[in-house]
XYZ file of C-alpha atoms in Angstrom:
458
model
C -11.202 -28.932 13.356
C -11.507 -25.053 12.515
C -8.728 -24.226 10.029
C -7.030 -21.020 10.082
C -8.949 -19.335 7.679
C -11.966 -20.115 9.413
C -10.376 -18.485 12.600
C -10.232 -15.400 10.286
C -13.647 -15.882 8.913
C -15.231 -16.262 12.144
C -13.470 -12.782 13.496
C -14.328 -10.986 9.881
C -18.156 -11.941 10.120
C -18.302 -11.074 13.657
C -16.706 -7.288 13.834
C -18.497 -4.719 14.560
C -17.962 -1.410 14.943
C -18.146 -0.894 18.568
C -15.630 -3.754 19.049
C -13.238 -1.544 18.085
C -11.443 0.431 19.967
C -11.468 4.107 19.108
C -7.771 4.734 18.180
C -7.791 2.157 15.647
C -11.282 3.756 13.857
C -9.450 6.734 14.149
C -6.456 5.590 12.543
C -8.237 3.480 9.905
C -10.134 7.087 8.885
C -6.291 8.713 8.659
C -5.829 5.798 5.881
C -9.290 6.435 4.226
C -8.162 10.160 3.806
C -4.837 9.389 2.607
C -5.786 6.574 0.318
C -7.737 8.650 -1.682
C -5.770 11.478 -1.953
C -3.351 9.219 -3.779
C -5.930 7.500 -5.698
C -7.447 11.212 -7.154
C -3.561 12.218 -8.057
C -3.093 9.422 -9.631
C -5.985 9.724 -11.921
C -3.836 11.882 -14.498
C -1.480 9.050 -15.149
C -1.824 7.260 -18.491
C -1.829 3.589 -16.573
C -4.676 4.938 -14.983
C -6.562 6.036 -17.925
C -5.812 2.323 -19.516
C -7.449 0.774 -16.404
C -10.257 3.169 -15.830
C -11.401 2.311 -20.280
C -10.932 -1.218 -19.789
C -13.313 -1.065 -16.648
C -15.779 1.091 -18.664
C -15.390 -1.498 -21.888
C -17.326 -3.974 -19.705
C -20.108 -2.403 -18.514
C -22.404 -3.981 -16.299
C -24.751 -2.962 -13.253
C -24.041 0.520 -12.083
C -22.986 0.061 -7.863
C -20.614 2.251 -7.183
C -18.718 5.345 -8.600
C -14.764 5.906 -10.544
C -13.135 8.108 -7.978
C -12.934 12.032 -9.486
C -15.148 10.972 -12.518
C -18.283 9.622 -10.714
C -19.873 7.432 -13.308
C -20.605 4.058 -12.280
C -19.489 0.227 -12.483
C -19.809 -3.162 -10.960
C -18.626 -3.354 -7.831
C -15.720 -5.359 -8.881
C -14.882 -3.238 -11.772
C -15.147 -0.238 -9.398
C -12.322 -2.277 -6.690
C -10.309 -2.751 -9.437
C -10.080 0.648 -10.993
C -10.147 2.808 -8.063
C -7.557 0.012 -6.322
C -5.106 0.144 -9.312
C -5.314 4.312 -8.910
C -3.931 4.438 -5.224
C -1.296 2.148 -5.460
C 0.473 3.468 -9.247
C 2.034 6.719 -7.474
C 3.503 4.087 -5.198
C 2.705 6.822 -2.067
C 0.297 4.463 -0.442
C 0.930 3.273 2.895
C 2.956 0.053 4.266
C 2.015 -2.753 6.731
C 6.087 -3.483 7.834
C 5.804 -6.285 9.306
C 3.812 -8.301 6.191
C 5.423 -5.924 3.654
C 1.977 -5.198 2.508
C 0.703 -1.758 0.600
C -2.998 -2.646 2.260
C -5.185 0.575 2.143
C -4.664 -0.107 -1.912
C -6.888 -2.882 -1.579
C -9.082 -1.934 1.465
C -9.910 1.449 0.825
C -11.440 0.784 -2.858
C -13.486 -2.687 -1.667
C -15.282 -0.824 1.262
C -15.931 2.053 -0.354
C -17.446 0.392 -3.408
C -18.828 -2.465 -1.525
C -20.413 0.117 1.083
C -21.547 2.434 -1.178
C -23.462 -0.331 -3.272
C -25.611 -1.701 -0.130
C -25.826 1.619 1.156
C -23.693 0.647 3.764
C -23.328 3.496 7.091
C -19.721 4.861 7.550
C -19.838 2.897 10.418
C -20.152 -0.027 8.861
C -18.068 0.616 6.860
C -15.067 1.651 8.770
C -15.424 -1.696 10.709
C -15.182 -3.429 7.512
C -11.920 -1.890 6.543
C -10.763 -2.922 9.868
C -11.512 -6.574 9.040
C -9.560 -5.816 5.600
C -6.856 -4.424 6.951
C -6.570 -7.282 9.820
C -6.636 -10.241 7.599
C -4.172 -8.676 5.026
C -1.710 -8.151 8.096
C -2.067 -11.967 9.447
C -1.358 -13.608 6.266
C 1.379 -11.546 5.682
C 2.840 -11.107 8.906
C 2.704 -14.823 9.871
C 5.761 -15.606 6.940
C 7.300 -11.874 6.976
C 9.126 -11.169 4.457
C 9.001 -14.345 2.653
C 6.555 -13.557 -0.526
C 9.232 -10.635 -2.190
C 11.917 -13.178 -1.341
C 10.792 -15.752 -4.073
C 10.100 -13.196 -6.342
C 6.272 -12.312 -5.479
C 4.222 -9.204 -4.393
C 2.750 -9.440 -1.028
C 0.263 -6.806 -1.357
C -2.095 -8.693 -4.111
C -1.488 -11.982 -2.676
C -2.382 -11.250 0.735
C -5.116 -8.332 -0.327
C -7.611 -10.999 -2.328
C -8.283 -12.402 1.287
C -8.748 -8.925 2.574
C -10.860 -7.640 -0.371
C -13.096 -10.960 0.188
C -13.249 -10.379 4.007
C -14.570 -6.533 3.238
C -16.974 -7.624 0.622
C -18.127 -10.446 3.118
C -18.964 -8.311 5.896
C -20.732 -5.540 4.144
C -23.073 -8.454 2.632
C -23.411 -9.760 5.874
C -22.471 -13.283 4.891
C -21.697 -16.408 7.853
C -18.441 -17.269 8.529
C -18.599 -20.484 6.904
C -19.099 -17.988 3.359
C -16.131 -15.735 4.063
C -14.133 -19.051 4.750
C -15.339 -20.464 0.938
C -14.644 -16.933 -0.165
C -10.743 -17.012 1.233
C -10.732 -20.554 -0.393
C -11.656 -19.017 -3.671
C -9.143 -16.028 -3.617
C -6.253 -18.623 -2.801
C -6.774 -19.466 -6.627
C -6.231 -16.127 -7.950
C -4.086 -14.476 -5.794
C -1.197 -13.433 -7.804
C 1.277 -10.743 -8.417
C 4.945 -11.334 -9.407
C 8.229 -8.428 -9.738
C 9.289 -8.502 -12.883
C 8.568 -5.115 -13.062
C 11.528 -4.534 -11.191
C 14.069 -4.920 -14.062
C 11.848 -2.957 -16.823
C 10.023 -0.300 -15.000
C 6.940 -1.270 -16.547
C 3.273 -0.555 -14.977
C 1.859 -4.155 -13.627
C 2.720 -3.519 -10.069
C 0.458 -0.705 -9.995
C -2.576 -2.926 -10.986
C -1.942 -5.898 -8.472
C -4.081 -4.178 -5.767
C -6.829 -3.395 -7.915
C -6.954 -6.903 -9.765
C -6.518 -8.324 -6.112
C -9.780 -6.080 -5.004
C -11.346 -7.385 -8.207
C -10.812 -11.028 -6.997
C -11.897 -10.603 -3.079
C -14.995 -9.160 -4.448
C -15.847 -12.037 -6.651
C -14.713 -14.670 -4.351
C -17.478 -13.286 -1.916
C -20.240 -13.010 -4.194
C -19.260 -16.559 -5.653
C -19.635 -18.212 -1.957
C -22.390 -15.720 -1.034
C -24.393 -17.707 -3.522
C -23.181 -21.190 -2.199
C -19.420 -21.620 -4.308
C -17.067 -23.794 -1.863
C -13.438 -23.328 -1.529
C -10.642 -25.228 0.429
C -10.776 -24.911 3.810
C -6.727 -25.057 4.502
C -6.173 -22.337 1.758
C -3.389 -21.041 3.841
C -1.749 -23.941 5.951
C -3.294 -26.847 4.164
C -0.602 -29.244 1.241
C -1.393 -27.630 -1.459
C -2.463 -24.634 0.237
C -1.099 -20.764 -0.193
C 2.239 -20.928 1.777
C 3.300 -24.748 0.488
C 2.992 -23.568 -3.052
C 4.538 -20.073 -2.911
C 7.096 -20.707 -0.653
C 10.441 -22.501 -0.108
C 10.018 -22.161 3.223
C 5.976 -22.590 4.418
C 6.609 -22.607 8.016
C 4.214 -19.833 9.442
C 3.591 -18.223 12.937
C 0.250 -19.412 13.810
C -0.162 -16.713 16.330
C 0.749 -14.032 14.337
C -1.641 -15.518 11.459
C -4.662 -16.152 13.854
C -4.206 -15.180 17.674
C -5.285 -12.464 19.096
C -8.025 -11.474 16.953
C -9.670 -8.839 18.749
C -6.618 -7.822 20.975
C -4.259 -7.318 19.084
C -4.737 -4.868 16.133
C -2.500 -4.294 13.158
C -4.185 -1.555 11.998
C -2.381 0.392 14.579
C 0.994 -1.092 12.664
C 0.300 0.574 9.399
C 2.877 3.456 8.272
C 2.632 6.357 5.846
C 4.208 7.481 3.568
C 6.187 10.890 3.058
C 7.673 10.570 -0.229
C 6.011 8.385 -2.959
C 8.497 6.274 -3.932
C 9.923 2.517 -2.386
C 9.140 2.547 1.132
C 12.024 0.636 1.164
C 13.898 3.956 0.609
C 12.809 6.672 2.826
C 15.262 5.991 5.294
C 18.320 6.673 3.791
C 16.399 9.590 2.002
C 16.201 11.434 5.299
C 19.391 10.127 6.437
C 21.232 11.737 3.392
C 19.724 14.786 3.152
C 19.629 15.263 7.149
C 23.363 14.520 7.108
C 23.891 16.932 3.968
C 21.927 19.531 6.048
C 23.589 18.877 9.424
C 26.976 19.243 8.092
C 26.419 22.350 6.136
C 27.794 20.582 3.097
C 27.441 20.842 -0.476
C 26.526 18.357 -3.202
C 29.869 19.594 -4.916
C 32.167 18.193 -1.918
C 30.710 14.616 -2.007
C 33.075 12.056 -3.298
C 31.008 9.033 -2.830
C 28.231 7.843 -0.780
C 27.133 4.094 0.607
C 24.327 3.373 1.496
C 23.434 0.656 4.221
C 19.940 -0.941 4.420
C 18.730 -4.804 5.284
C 19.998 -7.134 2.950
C 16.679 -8.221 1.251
C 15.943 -5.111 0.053
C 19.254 -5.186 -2.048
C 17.635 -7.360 -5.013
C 14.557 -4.676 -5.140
C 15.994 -1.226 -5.349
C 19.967 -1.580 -5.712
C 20.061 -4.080 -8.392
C 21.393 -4.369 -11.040
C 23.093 -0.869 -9.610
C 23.870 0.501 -13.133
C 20.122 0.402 -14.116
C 19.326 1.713 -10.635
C 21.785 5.089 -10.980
C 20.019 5.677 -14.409
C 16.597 4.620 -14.669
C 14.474 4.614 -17.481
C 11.330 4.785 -16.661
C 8.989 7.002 -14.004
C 8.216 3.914 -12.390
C 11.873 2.464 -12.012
C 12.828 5.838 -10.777
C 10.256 5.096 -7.540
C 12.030 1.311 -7.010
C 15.915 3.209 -7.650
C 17.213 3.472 -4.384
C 20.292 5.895 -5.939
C 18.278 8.137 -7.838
C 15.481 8.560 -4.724
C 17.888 9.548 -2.571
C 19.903 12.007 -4.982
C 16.472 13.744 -5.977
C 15.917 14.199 -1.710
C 19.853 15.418 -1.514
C 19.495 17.828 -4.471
C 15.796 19.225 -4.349
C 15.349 19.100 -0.728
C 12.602 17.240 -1.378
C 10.828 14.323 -2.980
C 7.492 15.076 -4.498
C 5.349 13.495 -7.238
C 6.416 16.312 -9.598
C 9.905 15.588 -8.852
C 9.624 11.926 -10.308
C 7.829 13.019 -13.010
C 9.285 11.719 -16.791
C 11.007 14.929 -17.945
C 13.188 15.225 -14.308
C 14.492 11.875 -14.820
C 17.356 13.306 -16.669
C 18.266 15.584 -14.503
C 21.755 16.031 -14.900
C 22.737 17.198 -11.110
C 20.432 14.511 -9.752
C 21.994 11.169 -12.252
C 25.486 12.813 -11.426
C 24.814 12.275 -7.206
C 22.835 9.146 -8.149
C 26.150 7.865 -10.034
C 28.299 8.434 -6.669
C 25.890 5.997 -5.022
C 27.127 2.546 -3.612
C 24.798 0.112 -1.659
C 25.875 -1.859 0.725
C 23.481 -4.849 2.814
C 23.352 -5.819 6.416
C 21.908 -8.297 8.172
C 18.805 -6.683 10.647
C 16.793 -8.508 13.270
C 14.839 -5.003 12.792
C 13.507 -5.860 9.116
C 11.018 -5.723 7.879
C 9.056 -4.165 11.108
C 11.586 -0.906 10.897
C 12.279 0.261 7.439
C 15.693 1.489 8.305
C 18.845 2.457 7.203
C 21.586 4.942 7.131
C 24.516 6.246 5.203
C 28.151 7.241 5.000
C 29.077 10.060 3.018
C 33.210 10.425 1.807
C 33.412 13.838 0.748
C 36.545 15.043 -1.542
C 38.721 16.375 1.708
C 38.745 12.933 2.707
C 35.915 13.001 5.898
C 33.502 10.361 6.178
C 30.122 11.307 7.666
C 27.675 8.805 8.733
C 24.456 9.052 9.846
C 21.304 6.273 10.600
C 17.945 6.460 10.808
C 16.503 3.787 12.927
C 12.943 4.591 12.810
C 11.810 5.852 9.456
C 9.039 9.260 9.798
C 5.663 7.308 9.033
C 6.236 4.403 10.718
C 4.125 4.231 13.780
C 6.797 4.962 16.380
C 7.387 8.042 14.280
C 4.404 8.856 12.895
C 2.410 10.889 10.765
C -0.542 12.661 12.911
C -3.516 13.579 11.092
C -2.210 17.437 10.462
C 0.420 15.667 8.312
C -1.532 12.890 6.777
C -4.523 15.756 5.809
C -2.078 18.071 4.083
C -0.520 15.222 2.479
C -4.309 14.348 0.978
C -5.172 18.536 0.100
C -1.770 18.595 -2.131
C -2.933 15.260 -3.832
C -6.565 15.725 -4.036
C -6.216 19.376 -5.548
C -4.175 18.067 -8.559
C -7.965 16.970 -10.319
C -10.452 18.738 -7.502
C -11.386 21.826 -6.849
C -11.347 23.128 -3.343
C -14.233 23.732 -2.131
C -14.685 19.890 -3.126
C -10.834 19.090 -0.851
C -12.564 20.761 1.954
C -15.717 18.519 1.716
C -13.797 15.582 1.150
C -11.845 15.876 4.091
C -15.209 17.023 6.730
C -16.638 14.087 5.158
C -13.785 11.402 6.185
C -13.581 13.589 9.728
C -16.742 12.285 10.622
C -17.423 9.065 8.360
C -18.643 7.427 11.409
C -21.561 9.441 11.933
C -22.362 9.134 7.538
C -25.495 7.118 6.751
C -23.700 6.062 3.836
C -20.916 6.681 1.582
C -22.962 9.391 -0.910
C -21.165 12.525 0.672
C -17.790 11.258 0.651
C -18.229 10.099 -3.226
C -19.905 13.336 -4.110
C -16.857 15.279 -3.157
C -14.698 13.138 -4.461
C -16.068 13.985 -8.014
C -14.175 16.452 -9.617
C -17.529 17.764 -11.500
């Protein structure tokens, strides 16, 4: 009887690129951009730094090239470094409905993957598609369910993605990719502990969950078995991480072919929670509406979907004053104070010596948060607030449909100057301008040696 990861294998193994249709290439090109823009911004971080010497302190086989450096690492090494740079800004995008980050995982395996077997852009595009596809089912199929017992989706679910990209590109059978998700069911991990220390793990999960999909495939490339039932089986990925393994089989393995998630993927405008952005437009679109100022607010409450509550509203009083960069991006007060004051929310703006921003921590302090239950949640990240100001109105606004998601989207005007602002932090550009050509038309590449050369900073 074929298990459900052998549905997925047998769809992986198969793709090609002229299966797909052309607005989900398209769209899956809009990611490649924006993923590494974030991953070349977030090269100046000191997390990165640690990850990218720890890589180096291995050694090995030179495959495939450090994003903005250029030198070269295993292939694994390489998923895991470049991985770990696009998600640590936290500006990468968001699969709603599986509350998975997965271009942090795909982008890094296909380009290092592809660029090792010389793989065309072609080929390599459909590969991220398979990535991207498999991350979405797994997730999708128990929404919601991984952050609610304390787990990360994104390096959980990504493993089986990385392994499905890595698969493909080595042209393996379906009955290898199938081993291979069998071996990344015993290393997919990622917990959110993070969350009450603002400390950097989170932003390695998606590399160290490349690193595993890549070494799952190679280890059943060369014969290594793993379970079959990885996902539905007794023992198998839901039963152990969850209270409550009931799945949607259709979500997890219907459709395959029809039905693309890729299409579901949202950006992101500000790089902070996605969990957030809503009631960062909502507050400063109300504040701007009303022709307000900061001064006349008394107090403001903001209303989101209960589950979100335990991940960037609690414990409230380390939320209003966080101590760290990184708990800044998970504070749901101080986010939305830094969009009300500045008028914006940019990496520079969550940078360490703004977090004491006095005008900012005083709005942030005035900040309630309130949950409600949403039949909306997670495929709509949305949420609204209600503003008391000191003459005793209450304003209230809601934004149903945060801008990213696919119903409001980001076209590729906004997701390419969202990449030139990132990308020039470390290149120089002449190199932005090849960078982005070179994504433009990826599908007509040979390989992936003129996308890598501009993304080189020398």
């Amino acid at each position: 009887m074929e298990t459900m990861s052998d549905k997925l294998a047998r769809f992986a193994a198969g793709l090609s690129y002229e299966d797909i249709p052309g607005q989900v290439i398209e769209k899956a090109k809009r990611h490649l951009l924006d993923a590494l823009g974030i991953g070349l911004a977030a090269t100046r971080e000191p997390y990165a730094d640690a990850v990218t010497k720890t890589a180096r302190d291995w050694g090995g086989t030179p495959q495939a090239s450090v994003w903005r450096y250029g030198d070269k690492l295993p292939v694994a090494h390489t998923a895991m470094v470049n991985g770990s740079y696009v998600h640590g800004l936290d500006f990468d995008d968001t699969h709603t409905d599986s509350i998975t980050h997965m271009s942090a995982c795909v982008v890094p395996t296909a380009l290092a993957a592809g660029e090792a077997v010389g793989a065309s852009g072609r080929d390599i595009l459909a590969a991220m598609v398979a990535g991207y596809e498999v991350i979405a089912r797994i997730g999708g199929a128990v929404p919601g369910k991984f952050h609610a017992e304390g787990y990360h989706a994104t390096p959980i679910c990504g493993a089986f993605g990385a392994a499905a990209i890595m698969g493909c590109l080595m042209n393996h059978s379906p009955e290898a990719i199938a081993n291979a998700f069998g071996v990344c069911g015993s290393q997919a991990a990622g917990i959110q502990e993070f969350l009450d220390d603002g400390s950097w793990v989170k932003r390695f999960h998606p590399g160290w969950a490349s690193h595993a999909g890549v070494t799952a495939a190679q280890m059943a490339g060369h014969g290594f078995m793993g379970p079959r039932k990885v996902l539905e089986g007794r023992f198998g990925l839901y039963a152990t991480h969850l209270s409550d393994p009931t799945y949607d089989a259709e979500i997890l393995a219907g459709g395959l072919g029809e039905r693309w998630e890729t299409l579901r993927i949202s950006f992101k405008p500000y790089p902070c929670c996605h969990f957030n952005h809503a009631v960062m437009d909502a507050a400063k679109n109300l504040v701007h509406e009303a022709g307000i100022s900061i001064d006349e607010i008394d107090e403001i409450e903001t209303i989101t979907p209960e589950p979100i509550l335990h991940i960037v509203c609690e414990p409230i009083e380390h939320k209003r004053i966080p101590n760290t960069q990184y708990a800044a991006l998970f504070s749901l007060p101080f986010c939305l104070a830094v969009n009300v004051v500045k008028g914006r929310a940019t990496l520079d703006d969550f940078d360490e010596e703004h977090l004491g921003d006095a005008e900012v921590l005083e709005l942030a302090g005035k900040v309630r948060c309130s949950g409600m239950d949403s039949d909306r949640f997670p495929k709509y990240l949305h949420g609204g607030v209600k503003m008391t100001l000191k003459d005793g109105r209450v304003l209230e606004r809601d934004e149903p449909v945060n801008w990213g998601n696919p119903e409001n989207p980001m076209e590729w005007a906004d997701v390419e100057t969202k990449f030139r602002g990132n990308a020039r932090r470390v290149l120089p550009e002449s190199k932005v301008d090849s960078a982005v050509e070179a994504v433009l038309g990826f599908e007509a590449a040979p390989d992936a040696g003129a996308l890598m050369s501009a993304c080189r900073a020398a």
